[in-house]
Short mmCIF file of C-alpha atoms in Angstrom, two decimals:
data_model
loop_
_atom_site.label_atom_id
_atom_site.label_comp_id
_atom_site.label_asym_id
_atom_site.label_seq_id
_atom_site.Cartn_x
_atom_site.Cartn_y
_atom_site.Cartn_z
CA MET Z 275 110.72 78.08 93.15
CA ASP Z 276 114.50 77.76 93.42
CA SER Z 277 114.86 79.46 90.05
CA MET Z 278 112.90 82.42 91.37
CA SER Z 279 115.20 82.86 94.35
CA GLN Z 280 118.21 82.81 92.04
CA MET Z 281 116.90 86.05 90.52
CA LYS Z 282 117.63 88.01 93.69
CA ASN Z 283 121.20 88.70 92.70
CA THR Z 284 120.44 89.25 89.01
CA ARG Z 285 120.62 92.71 87.55
CA TYR Z 286 117.16 93.97 86.77
CA ALA Z 287 117.00 93.93 82.94
CA ASN Z 288 114.17 96.45 82.67
CA ILE Z 289 116.46 99.35 83.58
CA ILE Z 290 119.56 98.24 81.63
CA PRO Z 291 119.89 99.92 78.22
CA MET Z 292 119.88 97.54 75.27
CA LYS Z 293 122.78 97.78 72.84
CA GLU Z 294 120.55 98.83 69.91
CA LEU Z 295 119.80 102.14 71.68
CA ASP Z 296 123.42 103.19 72.03
CA THR Z 297 123.15 106.89 71.13
CA LYS Z 298 121.19 109.85 72.48
CA GLU Z 299 119.52 110.29 69.08
CA LYS Z 300 118.23 106.72 69.11
CA ARG Z 301 116.89 107.11 72.64
CA LEU Z 302 115.12 110.33 71.64
CA TYR Z 303 113.40 108.47 68.79
CA PRO Z 304 113.68 104.68 69.24
CA PHE Z 305 110.69 103.60 67.17
CA PRO Z 306 112.49 102.59 63.91
CA ILE Z 307 114.65 100.27 66.03
CA TYR Z 308 111.60 98.77 67.72
CA ASP Z 309 109.99 98.25 64.29
CA LYS Z 310 113.08 96.42 63.04
CA LEU Z 311 113.35 94.22 66.14
CA ARG Z 312 109.63 93.42 66.08
CA GLU Z 313 109.81 92.21 62.49
CA GLU Z 314 113.23 90.51 62.55
CA THR Z 315 113.41 89.07 66.09
CA PRO Z 316 109.91 89.28 67.62
CA ILE Z 317 111.19 87.31 70.64
CA ARG Z 318 114.89 87.17 71.36
CA TYR Z 319 117.24 86.35 74.20
CA ASP Z 320 119.71 89.16 75.03
CA LYS Z 321 122.79 87.61 76.64
CA GLU Z 322 124.20 90.98 77.67
CA ARG Z 323 121.10 91.87 79.69
CA ALA Z 324 120.26 88.23 80.58
CA CYS Z 325 116.62 88.56 79.56
CA TRP Z 326 114.04 87.75 76.93
CA ASP Z 327 112.75 90.72 74.91
CA VAL Z 328 109.21 90.50 73.52
CA PHE Z 329 108.18 92.96 70.78
CA ARG Z 330 104.96 91.87 69.02
CA TYR Z 331 101.56 92.99 70.27
CA ASP Z 332 99.99 89.54 70.71
CA ASP Z 333 103.01 88.24 72.61
CA VAL Z 334 103.29 91.32 74.87
CA HIS Z 335 99.53 91.10 75.52
CA PHE Z 336 99.91 87.40 76.43
CA VAL Z 337 102.68 88.13 78.94
CA LEU Z 338 100.84 91.00 80.62
CA LYS Z 339 97.46 89.24 80.89
CA ASN Z 340 98.88 86.09 82.54
CA PRO Z 341 100.19 86.99 86.02
CA LYS Z 342 100.28 83.30 87.04
CA LEU Z 343 102.77 82.58 84.24
CA PHE Z 344 104.68 85.87 84.46
CA SER Z 345 105.19 87.12 87.98
CA SER Z 346 105.70 90.71 89.03
CA ARG Z 347 107.63 89.69 92.12
CA ARG Z 348 111.15 91.00 91.83
CA SER Z 349 113.51 93.47 93.46
CA GLN Z 350 114.20 96.77 91.75
CA GLY Z 351 116.67 97.90 94.36
CA GLU Z 352 113.92 99.15 96.65
CA ARG Z 353 113.62 97.56 100.07
CA ARG Z 354 109.88 97.26 100.36
CA GLU Z 355 107.08 95.75 98.38
CA SER Z 356 104.81 97.88 96.26
CA LEU Z 357 101.82 97.05 94.08
CA LEU Z 358 104.12 97.02 91.04
CA ILE Z 359 106.06 94.00 92.32
CA MET Z 360 103.24 92.09 93.98
CA ASP Z 361 101.17 89.11 92.83
CA PRO Z 362 97.62 88.05 93.76
CA PRO Z 363 95.97 87.59 96.14
CA LYS Z 364 97.83 90.30 98.09
CA HIS Z 365 97.97 92.53 95.00
CA THR Z 366 94.20 92.27 94.52
CA GLN Z 367 93.48 93.20 98.13
CA MET Z 368 95.88 96.13 98.17
CA ARG Z 369 94.74 97.46 94.81
CA ASN Z 370 91.07 97.33 95.83
CA LEU Z 371 91.90 99.67 98.71
CA VAL Z 372 93.28 102.38 96.44
CA ASN Z 373 90.57 101.86 93.84
CA LYS Z 374 88.12 103.24 96.41
CA ALA Z 375 90.04 106.51 96.33
CA PHE Z 376 90.22 106.65 92.51
CA THR Z 377 86.64 105.94 91.46
CA PRO Z 378 85.55 107.61 88.17
CA LYS Z 379 83.30 109.97 90.15
CA VAL Z 380 86.11 111.04 92.52
CA VAL Z 381 88.53 111.57 89.62
CA GLN Z 382 86.01 113.54 87.55
CA GLU Z 383 85.39 115.89 90.48
CA LEU Z 384 89.08 116.88 90.32
CA GLU Z 385 88.69 118.50 86.88
CA PRO Z 386 88.08 122.08 88.12
CA ARG Z 387 91.13 121.88 90.41
CA ILE Z 388 93.31 120.53 87.57
CA ALA Z 389 92.18 123.43 85.37
CA GLU Z 390 92.83 125.95 88.17
CA ILE Z 391 96.39 124.71 88.75
CA THR Z 392 97.12 124.61 85.01
CA ASN Z 393 95.96 128.20 84.53
CA GLU Z 394 97.95 129.36 87.57
CA LEU Z 395 101.12 127.70 86.20
CA LEU Z 396 100.56 129.23 82.76
CA ASP Z 397 99.89 132.68 84.25
CA GLN Z 398 103.49 132.69 85.51
CA VAL Z 399 105.02 132.17 82.04
CA VAL Z 400 102.55 132.80 79.25
CA PHE Z 401 103.38 136.52 78.92
CA LYS Z 402 106.92 135.58 77.83
CA ASN Z 403 105.53 133.70 74.80
CA ARG Z 404 107.85 130.84 75.64
CA MET Z 405 108.22 128.22 78.35
CA ASP Z 406 109.75 124.88 79.21
CA MET Z 407 106.86 122.40 79.10
CA VAL Z 408 108.56 120.07 81.59
CA HIS Z 409 109.64 122.63 84.17
CA ASP Z 410 106.76 125.11 83.92
CA VAL Z 411 103.61 122.99 83.47
CA ALA Z 412 103.84 119.23 82.88
CA GLY Z 413 106.26 118.65 85.76
CA PRO Z 414 104.58 120.66 88.55
CA LEU Z 415 100.91 119.89 87.81
CA PRO Z 416 100.83 116.11 88.54
CA VAL Z 417 103.07 116.55 91.60
CA ILE Z 418 100.77 119.23 93.01
CA MET Z 419 97.71 117.07 92.34
CA ILE Z 420 99.07 113.87 93.89
CA ALA Z 421 100.53 115.80 96.84
CA GLU Z 422 97.12 117.33 97.55
CA LEU Z 423 95.43 113.92 97.25
CA LEU Z 424 97.94 112.24 99.53
CA GLY Z 425 97.84 115.14 101.98
CA VAL Z 426 101.48 116.24 101.84
CA PRO Z 427 102.64 119.87 101.52
CA THR Z 428 102.83 120.98 97.88
CA ARG Z 429 105.65 123.35 98.88
CA ASP Z 430 107.85 120.24 98.94
CA ARG Z 431 107.11 119.41 95.31
CA GLN Z 432 110.68 120.04 94.12
CA LEU Z 433 111.84 117.44 96.63
CA PHE Z 434 109.25 114.96 95.34
CA LYS Z 435 110.29 115.61 91.76
CA SER Z 436 113.97 115.01 92.47
CA TRP Z 437 113.21 111.79 94.38
CA SER Z 438 110.88 110.61 91.59
CA ASP Z 439 113.50 111.29 88.93
CA VAL Z 440 116.02 109.12 90.75
CA LEU Z 441 113.55 106.28 91.35
CA VAL Z 442 112.94 105.80 87.61
CA LYS Z 443 116.58 106.27 86.67
CA GLY Z 444 118.53 103.57 84.84
CA PRO Z 445 122.27 103.14 84.21
CA GLU Z 446 123.73 104.96 81.18
CA VAL Z 447 125.71 101.88 80.14
CA ASN Z 448 125.44 98.15 80.73
CA THR Z 449 128.18 97.62 83.30
CA ASP Z 450 128.14 96.26 86.86
CA GLU Z 451 129.61 99.53 88.11
CA ALA Z 452 126.97 101.72 86.45
CA PHE Z 453 124.17 99.42 87.64
CA THR Z 454 125.44 99.38 91.24
CA SER Z 455 125.80 103.17 91.24
CA VAL Z 456 122.20 103.68 90.07
CA MET Z 457 120.85 101.13 92.56
CA THR Z 458 122.68 102.94 95.38
CA GLU Z 459 121.13 106.24 94.28
CA ARG Z 460 117.69 104.67 94.09
CA ARG Z 461 117.97 103.13 97.56
CA GLN Z 462 119.04 106.45 99.02
CA ALA Z 463 116.13 108.29 97.38
CA SER Z 464 113.73 105.59 98.59
CA ASP Z 465 115.08 105.86 102.15
CA GLU Z 466 114.79 109.68 102.12
CA LEU Z 467 111.25 109.48 100.77
CA SER Z 468 110.37 106.87 103.41
CA ASP Z 469 111.68 109.11 106.20
CA TYR Z 470 109.60 111.98 104.79
CA PHE Z 471 106.41 109.89 104.76
CA LYS Z 472 107.12 108.44 108.22
CA ASP Z 473 106.86 111.99 109.60
CA ILE Z 474 103.54 112.52 107.78
CA LEU Z 475 102.22 109.19 109.13
CA VAL Z 476 103.07 110.28 112.68
CA GLN Z 477 101.08 113.49 112.14
CA ARG Z 478 98.08 111.65 110.65
CA ARG Z 479 98.01 109.06 113.42
CA CYS Z 480 97.50 111.97 115.83
CA LYS Z 481 95.00 113.77 113.60
CA ARG Z 482 93.24 112.37 110.53
CA GLU Z 483 92.63 114.59 107.52
CA ASP Z 484 90.53 114.23 104.37
CA ASP Z 485 93.33 112.66 102.33
CA LEU Z 486 94.65 109.37 100.98
CA ILE Z 487 97.15 108.80 103.78
CA SER Z 488 94.37 109.01 106.38
CA LEU Z 489 92.26 106.64 104.27
CA LEU Z 490 95.15 104.14 104.13
CA LEU Z 491 95.73 104.41 107.89
CA ASP Z 492 92.09 103.46 108.53
CA ALA Z 493 91.99 100.72 105.88
CA GLU Z 494 91.91 97.04 106.76
CA ILE Z 495 92.59 93.84 104.83
CA ASP Z 496 91.01 90.73 106.37
CA GLY Z 497 90.50 92.67 109.59
CA GLU Z 498 94.13 93.82 109.81
CA LYS Z 499 95.54 97.32 109.42
CA LEU Z 500 98.31 97.92 106.89
CA THR Z 501 101.84 97.64 108.26
CA GLU Z 502 104.15 100.64 108.25
CA GLU Z 503 106.09 99.10 105.33
CA GLU Z 504 102.88 98.62 103.32
CA LEU Z 505 101.82 102.20 104.01
CA LEU Z 506 105.20 103.55 102.92
CA GLY Z 507 105.17 101.38 99.79
CA PHE Z 508 101.74 102.78 98.85
CA CYS Z 509 102.77 106.39 99.44
CA ILE Z 510 105.97 106.10 97.42
CA LEU Z 511 104.26 104.29 94.54
CA LEU Z 512 101.43 106.82 94.35
CA LEU Z 513 103.81 109.76 94.43
CA VAL Z 514 106.30 108.45 91.87
CA ALA Z 515 103.85 106.76 89.50
CA GLY Z 516 101.43 109.65 89.94
CA ASN Z 517 103.75 112.24 88.53
CA GLU Z 518 106.37 110.68 86.24
CA THR Z 519 103.94 109.01 83.83
CA THR Z 520 101.61 111.99 83.60
CA THR Z 521 104.43 114.49 83.08
CA ASN Z 522 105.79 112.45 80.18
CA LEU Z 523 102.33 111.87 78.71
CA ILE Z 524 101.67 115.63 78.57
CA VAL Z 525 105.14 116.51 77.24
CA ASN Z 526 105.03 113.71 74.66
CA ALA Z 527 101.63 114.99 73.43
CA VAL Z 528 102.99 118.54 73.08
CA ARG Z 529 106.16 117.19 71.44
CA TYR Z 530 104.08 115.43 68.80
CA MET Z 531 101.90 118.51 68.27
CA THR Z 532 105.01 120.59 67.52
CA GLU Z 533 106.00 117.96 64.95
CA ASP Z 534 102.53 117.97 63.38
CA ALA Z 535 101.35 121.61 63.50
CA PRO Z 536 97.98 121.00 61.70
CA LEU Z 537 97.01 118.75 64.61
CA GLN Z 538 97.01 121.79 66.92
CA THR Z 539 94.49 123.55 64.68
CA TYR Z 540 92.35 120.41 64.39
CA LEU Z 541 92.21 119.85 68.15
CA ARG Z 542 91.56 123.52 68.85
CA GLN Z 543 88.56 123.33 66.51
CA HIS Z 544 87.50 119.89 67.76
CA PRO Z 545 88.16 119.78 71.52
CA GLU Z 546 85.83 116.78 71.75
CA SER Z 547 88.64 114.81 70.03
CA LEU Z 548 91.12 115.51 72.84
CA PRO Z 549 90.43 112.29 74.82
CA ASN Z 550 91.07 110.24 71.67
CA ALA Z 551 94.24 112.24 70.93
CA VAL Z 552 95.46 111.45 74.45
CA GLU Z 553 94.88 107.73 73.76
CA GLU Z 554 96.78 107.99 70.48
CA THR Z 555 99.67 109.69 72.29
CA LEU Z 556 99.74 106.75 74.71
CA ARG Z 557 100.04 104.45 71.70
CA PHE Z 558 102.39 106.52 69.53
CA TYR Z 559 104.69 108.12 72.15
CA PRO Z 560 104.04 105.98 75.25
CA PRO Z 561 105.52 107.28 78.53
CA ILE Z 562 106.35 103.69 79.56
CA GLN Z 563 108.25 101.76 76.89
CA ALA Z 564 108.84 98.42 78.62
CA ILE Z 565 107.43 96.32 81.47
CA GLY Z 566 109.40 93.61 83.27
CA ARG Z 567 108.19 90.23 84.50
CA ILE Z 568 109.72 86.95 85.71
CA ALA Z 569 108.63 83.63 84.18
CA ALA Z 570 107.01 81.80 87.11
CA GLN Z 571 107.29 78.45 85.32
CA ASP Z 572 108.60 77.04 82.04
CA VAL Z 573 106.45 78.68 79.39
CA GLU Z 574 106.27 79.14 75.62
CA VAL Z 575 105.79 82.54 74.00
CA GLY Z 576 105.58 82.90 70.25
CA GLY Z 577 107.18 79.52 69.72
CA GLN Z 578 110.10 80.22 72.08
CA LYS Z 579 110.57 78.18 75.24
CA ILE Z 580 111.31 80.42 78.25
CA ASP Z 581 112.65 78.80 81.43
CA ALA Z 582 111.20 79.49 84.87
CA GLY Z 583 113.06 82.32 86.61
CA SER Z 584 113.96 84.10 83.35
CA GLN Z 585 113.47 87.85 83.07
CA VAL Z 586 110.95 88.79 80.37
CA ILE Z 587 110.80 92.37 79.09
CA SER Z 588 107.60 93.32 77.24
CA TRP Z 589 108.29 96.20 74.85
CA VAL Z 590 105.01 98.09 74.94
CA ALA Z 591 106.42 100.81 72.66
CA ALA Z 592 107.07 98.19 69.95
CA ALA Z 593 103.74 96.40 70.47
CA ASN Z 594 101.85 99.69 70.12
CA ARG Z 595 103.14 100.05 66.54
CA ASP Z 596 102.45 96.50 65.40
CA GLU Z 597 100.67 96.67 62.00
CA ARG Z 598 99.01 93.34 62.79
CA LYS Z 599 96.99 95.15 65.45
CA PHE Z 600 96.94 98.80 64.34
CA PRO Z 601 96.24 99.74 60.72
CA GLU Z 602 98.64 102.49 59.58
CA ALA Z 603 100.50 102.03 62.85
CA ALA Z 604 103.24 104.48 61.83
CA ARG Z 605 100.68 107.31 61.54
CA PHE Z 606 99.34 109.39 64.43
CA ILE Z 607 95.56 109.24 63.91
CA PRO Z 608 93.92 111.49 66.54
CA ASP Z 609 90.51 109.81 66.32
CA ARG Z 610 91.80 106.24 66.00
CA LYS Z 611 89.12 103.72 67.00
CA PRO Z 612 89.46 101.11 68.28
CA ASN Z 613 92.74 101.87 70.05
CA PRO Z 614 93.66 98.93 72.31
CA HIS Z 615 97.13 100.33 73.05
CA LEU Z 616 99.18 99.02 75.96
CA GLY Z 617 100.46 102.43 77.05
CA PHE Z 618 99.12 101.92 80.58
CA GLY Z 619 99.97 98.23 80.64
CA PHE Z 620 97.28 95.56 80.72
CA GLY Z 621 95.61 93.14 83.12
CA ILE Z 622 95.83 93.24 86.90
CA HIS Z 623 98.71 95.75 86.84
CA PHE Z 624 96.93 98.18 84.50
CA CYS Z 625 98.02 101.64 85.66
CA LEU Z 626 96.11 102.51 88.84
CA GLY Z 627 96.26 106.24 88.10
CA ALA Z 628 95.20 105.96 84.44
CA PRO Z 629 91.87 107.83 84.89
CA LEU Z 630 93.64 110.71 86.65
CA ALA Z 631 96.50 110.81 84.10
CA ARG Z 632 94.02 110.85 81.21
CA LEU Z 633 92.00 113.64 82.80
CA GLU Z 634 95.06 115.74 83.60
CA ALA Z 635 96.39 115.36 80.05
CA LYS Z 636 93.02 116.26 78.49
CA VAL Z 637 92.55 119.34 80.68
CA VAL Z 638 96.12 120.62 80.22
CA LEU Z 639 96.09 120.15 76.43
CA ASP Z 640 92.70 121.87 76.14
CA ILE Z 641 93.92 124.91 78.10
CA LEU Z 642 97.28 124.98 76.28
CA LEU Z 643 95.63 124.94 72.86
CA ARG Z 644 93.36 127.82 73.86
CA ARG Z 645 96.03 129.96 75.51
CA CYS Z 646 99.16 129.11 73.48
CA VAL Z 647 98.68 129.34 69.71
CA ASP Z 648 101.10 127.83 67.17
CA MET Z 649 103.36 126.06 69.66
CA GLU Z 650 106.81 125.39 68.23
CA ARG Z 651 109.81 123.67 69.75
CA GLU Z 652 112.85 125.91 70.34
CA GLU Z 653 115.02 124.25 67.70
CA ASP Z 654 118.31 125.65 68.98
CA VAL Z 655 117.91 123.83 72.33
CA LEU Z 656 119.11 120.22 72.25
CA LEU Z 657 116.73 117.62 73.66
CA HIS Z 658 117.99 115.12 76.24
CA PRO Z 659 116.26 111.77 76.85
CA ILE Z 660 115.34 110.82 80.41
CA GLN Z 661 118.02 108.45 81.68
CA SER Z 662 115.78 105.39 81.91
CA PRO Z 663 115.36 102.72 79.22
CA PHE Z 664 111.78 101.98 80.28
CA VAL Z 665 110.64 105.64 80.22
CA PHE Z 666 110.10 107.61 77.00
CA GLY Z 667 110.44 111.30 77.71
CA VAL Z 668 112.76 114.29 77.72
CA THR Z 669 114.29 116.28 80.58
CA HIS Z 670 113.32 119.66 79.06
CA PHE Z 671 111.02 120.73 76.23
CA PRO Z 672 111.23 124.47 75.46
CA VAL Z 673 108.47 125.88 73.27
CA ARG Z 674 107.49 129.29 71.92
CA PHE Z 675 103.98 130.36 70.92
CA ARG Z 676 101.57 133.23 70.34
CA THR Z 677 98.92 134.27 72.86
#
């Protein structure tokens, strides 16, 4: 595994912007570029980012479903392991722990609370007939939910949001200086978040509560308790992954609905179609655009030989629009079936919080469509893409509507 150890000093390609997305406009709507790359260079080596890019559905699917060939073990600038960068068997054991807390029954029982929070957030802004979807609803809701589940004070949600934003941040440009600067920011945010959770762990060790942190403190793998580092890794992953993806899923759904106004009417009249519309959003405007792996051995993908130790970036956003897999892939079809999109990844690293994210999106969109009629984007406000090549989302999304 010498080639694997060489990767330690390599810049992590997943967060480096590729040269084709060199303007804000392209980052706000990258799909024509993905279409071009998928058809012209379905697998290509990018010397500037020192990685292989994979764009076709079958090839992306192959990479994600084969963890023995494509390892998740890598450093993203954080100092501790998390489920995202862990391979079996440890990954399997750790994931099974959290699965107990996210059973379908447990998640479904959260629906009334999700609706209550959504209505409370809307009550604060709906009378103005305008709001910022990110700041007023889609940002706070998932943070409040995951904070309550973990057992941390929701009053600190602005802190969580700012830490989360930094932990998914990527460099603006592909230079050593920009990369080092972002990695320094990410390490600092991770350290601050760790210190925060260390205090909570001290409190829970003295007195257990009915929350995820208490559950993790009592959990055992092969008769052994989790270490402090494992506990912190879990908490940080759940907090960051639990709010960033869901926020962008909700905002991306609303963004598309403002671009396709008849869809709002259709979904208002057919609320039973909302779960399918959420799935189509995950395909069409996926919150996560790319997933990074390391080739664990020499391997062939789509006729290309990839050496062990190479970084492999699977472009989910390109795969999700592959005509070979999705008829009329360039169209948003709210009741598309089947819809085997890769918006939550695939295989052993399939998004742990997917059931919760789906439920939150469905509940929020249902309430929004009932309370906010004819949602339109405020055209005079410029959109800004989130500064992260692997995240598809915007920093603000102002809308106006009738009540």
